[in-house]
Amino acid sequence: MVPRAATPAPAPRPGGIAERARAHLSAPYLDGLNAEQRRAVETLEGPVLVLAGAGTGKTRVLTTRIAHLVSTGRARPHEILAVTFTNKAAREMKERIGALIGPAGEGMPWLGTFHAVSTKILRRHAELVGLKSGFTILDTDDQIRLLKQVLQAANVDDKRWPARGLAHLIDSWKNRGLDPARVPAGEAGAYANGKGQQLYAAYQARLKTLNATDFGDLLLECLRLFRENPDVLAQYQDRFRYMLVDEYQDTNVVQYLWLRLLAQGRHNVCCVGDDDQSIYGWRGAEVDNILRFEHDFPGAAVVKLENNYRSTGHILGAASGLIARNEDRLGKTLFTEGEPGEKPRVSGVWDSEEEARQVGEEIEQLQRKGLSLDGVAILVRASFQMREFEERFITLGLPYRVIGGPRFYERLEIRDALAYLRCVAQPDDDLAFERIVNTPKRGLGDSTIGILRAFGRDRDLPIMASAAMMVETDELKPKQRQTLRALLGDFARWRARLGTIPHSELAEQILDESGYTDFWQKDRSAEAAGRLENLKELVRSMEEFPDLVSFLEHIALVMDTEGAEAGERVSIMTLHGAKGLEFETVFLPGWEEGLFPHQRSLDDNGKAGLEEERRLAYVGLTRAKRRAFVYFATNRRIHGMWQTTIPSRFLDELPEEHVAVAENAREKRSGYGPSRFDNVQTFGTSSYATPGWQRAQRQGAGATSGVARLPGVIEGELIAKSTQTAHYTVGARVMHQKFGPGAVAAVDGNKLTVDFDKAGRKMVLESFIQAA
């Protein structure tokens, strides 16, 4: 707990109290604020927590509060610390402050990101943490190169313990404020056979020798500066009369500790955030930071901004009902003084292809009614979902843009995988071969490629043909010749399989046998899991084409259709990337258990993971201003396998009075195959059962006709079919094309649990196996 000291009286300011009071009463920047916004602006002394719900004017409150501090003479611009998470947010705040109070608000030297402010402080006191003021800040590539040197010096196998994985581990320690001496023994011992702490310490020592820091050091070293030099800390505590923090719910441990030290001076700290929008736990954000604010700062004023100026009443009602299921929250309910508007609509589809088709048709209808495509967004839980929408929009001629990342086929891992496939289909493709000859690392660097390129240029040969000749000569070193010979042998083996096995299966074998899949499986970065999902989606997409050549031709045509970015476009992005944005119409596909909430979040973090996933759903809904469309599919390809899915538990948590079920759902169900929901009894055994699912089983409504009637918005939305008769019984021997022979361990409608002789226990659809 932080001790609360008496707040020093502000220094006298020119003009006197009476003049400042008159300026306060006539301040035009206060016009238009609602009662709670004004309270957040005018509560200046002592700690203040502003709980700003989505669309409630958070940025306006922050900038107006700074303008108020300056215009009333309580602080000069250089006496105010205001920290944000992005440079864009910092620039926007400076512009708004300048627009509110003119030149007086332009000189804000301490308004910036956490890292920018920390860098400025570190450069002034660099020698106190073993640096010189002109220290270098390493980028990711330089950091990886340095870590490789550290691993090599410690005789650590960087194939088993990649430098990128160590970088991710060290970054996670720094985000938690842990220098090498503070790393828990258990965590340090889990890396490189107990060498984690030793490697971290060696890396930090090497940084000091180079007079360099990495990104994580900017806050960690500043924290150390404050801890070890009380006089420096006191200097900044005195300098900053008022502190303001944006997006407080997204702070990690080291940011929290840094802020607390500075705030112990005057206690005039105002944190603005929304515990219901804390969605970055996977990168170190701690929602507990905002939840314990009143404990850290006793007597703090808490102001809730709940009047939403973005969304309609039904959208807010649906979002508020959903987020109310979270237990770890401070609690607020958004409302609007505007119209109730259209209810968010929930639709069920057969698979992801139909999902993309329905979304495309809906967008075209809205476009014909005059809706700008710039006001439309598709928000997905995982990036692999984007591919289906991109392909559909290209077919329809609907312009789109991917926000926060490249288009699906432009992603690094997809380009690498396609390069392998191109080399198999076309051995003369030099560009493809050069891309992957050393990916993953094989010791075939630029010098080797240069020799091969020169050899081929002299003889008018492609590089792969040149390599085949040079492995039989002495121009290359023995190790390079051996590695290159093995790689060429791999390509020859894969090429021989063309036409003998399905090309999608061949692609999977290429990615596995080349070591590319293993390369990403060993990568411990936050992006690695998503890259693996994208690779599986690439393999799945190949099944729609008769052969590998046809697929590669399709990719070339797809990539050629993208023109300039001018004109209206539909935005496609992940839910994480959508925070802070707003759109007239939002489509939310893939609301199924295992995908959303994501199974990895549930497995890794349990209840905390589920609550963060629910906050992500809340963020998705509150991006919509006028319309929200939610979809779930009955079948989806997950981890390379078709699976019958069940709707997300979040659908059952949406209040019925605020959500509509698509009117054409029953019409489009005709002709669908059997579904998991054909047998009501399956709900009782589902590992994803919620009170809603359990109520459906107890009520048994429609059970006589084999129809599962679920409560809430899902009722009447699921596929209604006669109860399916399973073709296999427990113990039956079966054969799967990929997993081989096995025995049925459990039967659940058309979904079988099979103990395969070599692949272990798997869950598969009945249509993918045959009797052995």
mmCIF file of C-alpha atoms in Angstrom, residues 375-515:
data_model
loop_
_atom_site.group_PDB
_atom_site.id
_atom_site.type_symbol
_atom_site.label_atom_id
_atom_site.label_comp_id
_atom_site.label_asym_id
_atom_site.label_seq_id
_atom_site.Cartn_x
_atom_site.Cartn_y
_atom_site.Cartn_z
ATOM 1 C CA GLY A 375 -18.029 2.177 -42.240
ATOM 2 C CA VAL A 376 -17.945 -1.642 -42.354
ATOM 3 C CA ALA A 377 -15.595 -3.894 -40.380
ATOM 4 C CA ILE A 378 -15.152 -7.645 -39.963
ATOM 5 C CA LEU A 379 -13.584 -8.465 -36.602
ATOM 6 C CA VAL A 380 -12.139 -11.968 -36.237
ATOM 7 C CA ARG A 381 -10.745 -13.751 -33.201
ATOM 8 C CA ALA A 382 -7.847 -15.361 -35.098
ATOM 9 C CA SER A 383 -6.072 -14.126 -38.201
ATOM 10 C CA PHE A 384 -6.551 -17.417 -40.089
ATOM 11 C CA GLN A 385 -10.256 -16.560 -40.326
ATOM 12 C CA MET A 386 -9.438 -13.670 -42.666
ATOM 13 C CA ARG A 387 -8.577 -15.843 -45.663
ATOM 14 C CA GLU A 388 -12.139 -16.970 -46.338
ATOM 15 C CA PHE A 389 -13.399 -13.377 -46.335
ATOM 16 C CA GLU A 390 -10.562 -12.120 -48.508
ATOM 17 C CA GLU A 391 -11.229 -14.789 -51.134
ATOM 18 C CA ARG A 392 -14.966 -14.121 -51.096
ATOM 19 C CA PHE A 393 -14.558 -10.366 -51.435
ATOM 20 C CA ILE A 394 -12.190 -10.814 -54.364
ATOM 21 C CA THR A 395 -14.813 -13.008 -56.046
ATOM 22 C CA LEU A 396 -17.504 -10.383 -55.415
ATOM 23 C CA GLY A 397 -15.268 -7.472 -56.349
ATOM 24 C CA LEU A 398 -15.704 -5.904 -52.906
ATOM 25 C CA PRO A 399 -12.705 -3.688 -52.060
ATOM 26 C CA TYR A 400 -11.178 -4.429 -48.646
ATOM 27 C CA ARG A 401 -8.165 -3.632 -46.514
ATOM 28 C CA VAL A 402 -6.541 -5.654 -43.743
ATOM 29 C CA ILE A 403 -5.856 -3.437 -40.723
ATOM 30 C CA GLY A 404 -2.948 -4.125 -38.404
ATOM 31 C CA GLY A 405 -1.188 -6.605 -40.652
ATOM 32 C CA PRO A 406 -0.716 -7.867 -44.195
ATOM 33 C CA ARG A 407 -3.332 -9.684 -46.204
ATOM 34 C CA PHE A 408 -3.417 -13.442 -45.621
ATOM 35 C CA TYR A 409 -1.239 -14.448 -48.585
ATOM 36 C CA GLU A 410 1.218 -11.638 -47.811
ATOM 37 C CA ARG A 411 2.013 -12.880 -44.316
ATOM 38 C CA LEU A 412 5.596 -13.967 -43.744
ATOM 39 C CA GLU A 413 4.785 -17.572 -42.862
ATOM 40 C CA ILE A 414 2.419 -17.933 -45.836
ATOM 41 C CA ARG A 415 4.975 -16.513 -48.279
ATOM 42 C CA ASP A 416 7.590 -18.922 -46.919
ATOM 43 C CA ALA A 417 5.243 -21.890 -47.267
ATOM 44 C CA LEU A 418 4.248 -20.860 -50.795
ATOM 45 C CA ALA A 419 7.926 -20.573 -51.719
ATOM 46 C CA TYR A 420 8.462 -24.217 -50.735
ATOM 47 C CA LEU A 421 5.462 -25.254 -52.839
ATOM 48 C CA ARG A 422 6.641 -23.196 -55.806
ATOM 49 C CA CYS A 423 10.047 -24.883 -55.680
ATOM 50 C CA VAL A 424 8.359 -28.274 -55.833
ATOM 51 C CA ALA A 425 6.075 -27.323 -58.704
ATOM 52 C CA GLN A 426 8.661 -25.273 -60.593
ATOM 53 C CA PRO A 427 12.351 -26.044 -59.885
ATOM 54 C CA ASP A 428 13.454 -23.040 -61.963
ATOM 55 C CA ASP A 429 11.859 -20.519 -59.581
ATOM 56 C CA ASP A 430 15.001 -18.815 -58.292
ATOM 57 C CA LEU A 431 13.166 -16.230 -56.189
ATOM 58 C CA ALA A 432 11.295 -18.914 -54.276
ATOM 59 C CA PHE A 433 14.429 -21.005 -53.722
ATOM 60 C CA GLU A 434 16.442 -18.047 -52.476
ATOM 61 C CA ARG A 435 13.668 -17.202 -50.027
ATOM 62 C CA ILE A 436 13.652 -20.573 -48.263
ATOM 63 C CA VAL A 437 17.112 -22.051 -48.868
ATOM 64 C CA ASN A 438 18.086 -20.853 -45.382
ATOM 65 C CA THR A 439 14.621 -20.794 -43.780
ATOM 66 C CA PRO A 440 14.756 -22.253 -41.225
ATOM 67 C CA LYS A 441 18.445 -21.654 -40.660
ATOM 68 C CA ARG A 442 20.659 -24.270 -42.375
ATOM 69 C CA GLY A 443 24.005 -22.472 -42.535
ATOM 70 C CA LEU A 444 23.418 -21.494 -46.176
ATOM 71 C CA GLY A 445 23.823 -17.740 -45.941
ATOM 72 C CA ASP A 446 24.249 -14.898 -48.405
ATOM 73 C CA SER A 447 27.780 -15.922 -49.416
ATOM 74 C CA THR A 448 26.598 -19.386 -50.442
ATOM 75 C CA ILE A 449 23.708 -17.933 -52.424
ATOM 76 C CA GLY A 450 26.122 -15.516 -54.094
ATOM 77 C CA ILE A 451 28.334 -18.386 -55.243
ATOM 78 C CA LEU A 452 25.352 -20.338 -56.583
ATOM 79 C CA ARG A 453 23.959 -17.273 -58.326
ATOM 80 C CA ALA A 454 27.272 -16.482 -60.018
ATOM 81 C CA PHE A 455 27.732 -20.098 -61.100
ATOM 82 C CA GLY A 456 24.258 -20.186 -62.641
ATOM 83 C CA ARG A 457 24.642 -16.806 -64.328
ATOM 84 C CA ASP A 458 27.825 -17.929 -66.100
ATOM 85 C CA ARG A 459 26.092 -21.067 -67.408
ATOM 86 C CA ASP A 460 22.571 -19.674 -67.849
ATOM 87 C CA LEU A 461 21.193 -22.085 -65.226
ATOM 88 C CA PRO A 462 18.601 -21.622 -62.458
ATOM 89 C CA ILE A 463 19.977 -21.714 -58.938
ATOM 90 C CA MET A 464 18.588 -25.128 -58.026
ATOM 91 C CA ALA A 465 20.235 -26.672 -61.088
ATOM 92 C CA SER A 466 23.451 -24.862 -60.208
ATOM 93 C CA ALA A 467 23.278 -26.250 -56.699
ATOM 94 C CA ALA A 468 22.835 -29.792 -58.029
ATOM 95 C CA MET A 469 26.092 -29.405 -59.986
ATOM 96 C CA MET A 470 28.071 -27.658 -57.265
ATOM 97 C CA VAL A 471 27.395 -30.267 -54.569
ATOM 98 C CA GLU A 472 29.599 -32.560 -56.696
ATOM 99 C CA THR A 473 32.515 -30.087 -56.822
ATOM 100 C CA ASP A 474 34.782 -28.409 -54.287
ATOM 101 C CA GLU A 475 33.712 -24.753 -54.659
ATOM 102 C CA LEU A 476 31.587 -24.986 -51.520
ATOM 103 C CA LYS A 477 32.702 -26.038 -48.065
ATOM 104 C CA PRO A 478 31.985 -29.677 -47.129
ATOM 105 C CA LYS A 479 29.304 -28.765 -44.569
ATOM 106 C CA GLN A 480 27.514 -26.507 -47.056
ATOM 107 C CA ARG A 481 27.682 -29.188 -49.752
ATOM 108 C CA GLN A 482 26.226 -31.771 -47.375
ATOM 109 C CA THR A 483 23.386 -29.456 -46.257
ATOM 110 C CA LEU A 484 22.597 -28.418 -49.823
ATOM 111 C CA ARG A 485 22.634 -32.018 -51.043
ATOM 112 C CA ALA A 486 20.146 -32.982 -48.315
ATOM 113 C CA LEU A 487 17.860 -30.080 -49.208
ATOM 114 C CA LEU A 488 17.916 -30.947 -52.915
ATOM 115 C CA GLY A 489 17.129 -34.545 -51.971
ATOM 116 C CA ASP A 490 14.112 -33.340 -50.012
ATOM 117 C CA PHE A 491 12.796 -31.419 -53.006
ATOM 118 C CA ALA A 492 13.331 -34.421 -55.290
ATOM 119 C CA ARG A 493 11.426 -36.650 -52.864
ATOM 120 C CA TRP A 494 8.545 -34.183 -52.537
ATOM 121 C CA ARG A 495 8.407 -33.700 -56.317
ATOM 122 C CA ALA A 496 8.143 -37.460 -56.790
ATOM 123 C CA ARG A 497 5.032 -37.506 -54.607
ATOM 124 C CA LEU A 498 3.180 -35.029 -56.834
ATOM 125 C CA GLY A 499 0.073 -36.716 -58.142
ATOM 126 C CA THR A 500 0.490 -39.748 -55.885
ATOM 127 C CA ILE A 501 -1.052 -38.180 -52.752
ATOM 128 C CA PRO A 502 -3.461 -35.242 -52.274
ATOM 129 C CA HIS A 503 -1.573 -31.991 -52.779
ATOM 130 C CA SER A 504 -2.847 -30.636 -49.446
ATOM 131 C CA GLU A 505 -1.340 -33.647 -47.688
ATOM 132 C CA LEU A 506 1.896 -33.140 -49.615
ATOM 133 C CA ALA A 507 2.006 -29.514 -48.477
ATOM 134 C CA GLU A 508 1.637 -30.602 -44.864
ATOM 135 C CA GLN A 509 4.471 -33.104 -45.302
ATOM 136 C CA ILE A 510 6.712 -30.465 -46.891
ATOM 137 C CA LEU A 511 6.180 -28.038 -44.012
ATOM 138 C CA ASP A 512 6.840 -30.784 -41.452
ATOM 139 C CA GLU A 513 9.819 -32.477 -43.121
ATOM 140 C CA SER A 514 11.531 -29.183 -44.004
ATOM 141 C CA GLY A 515 11.547 -28.211 -40.339
#
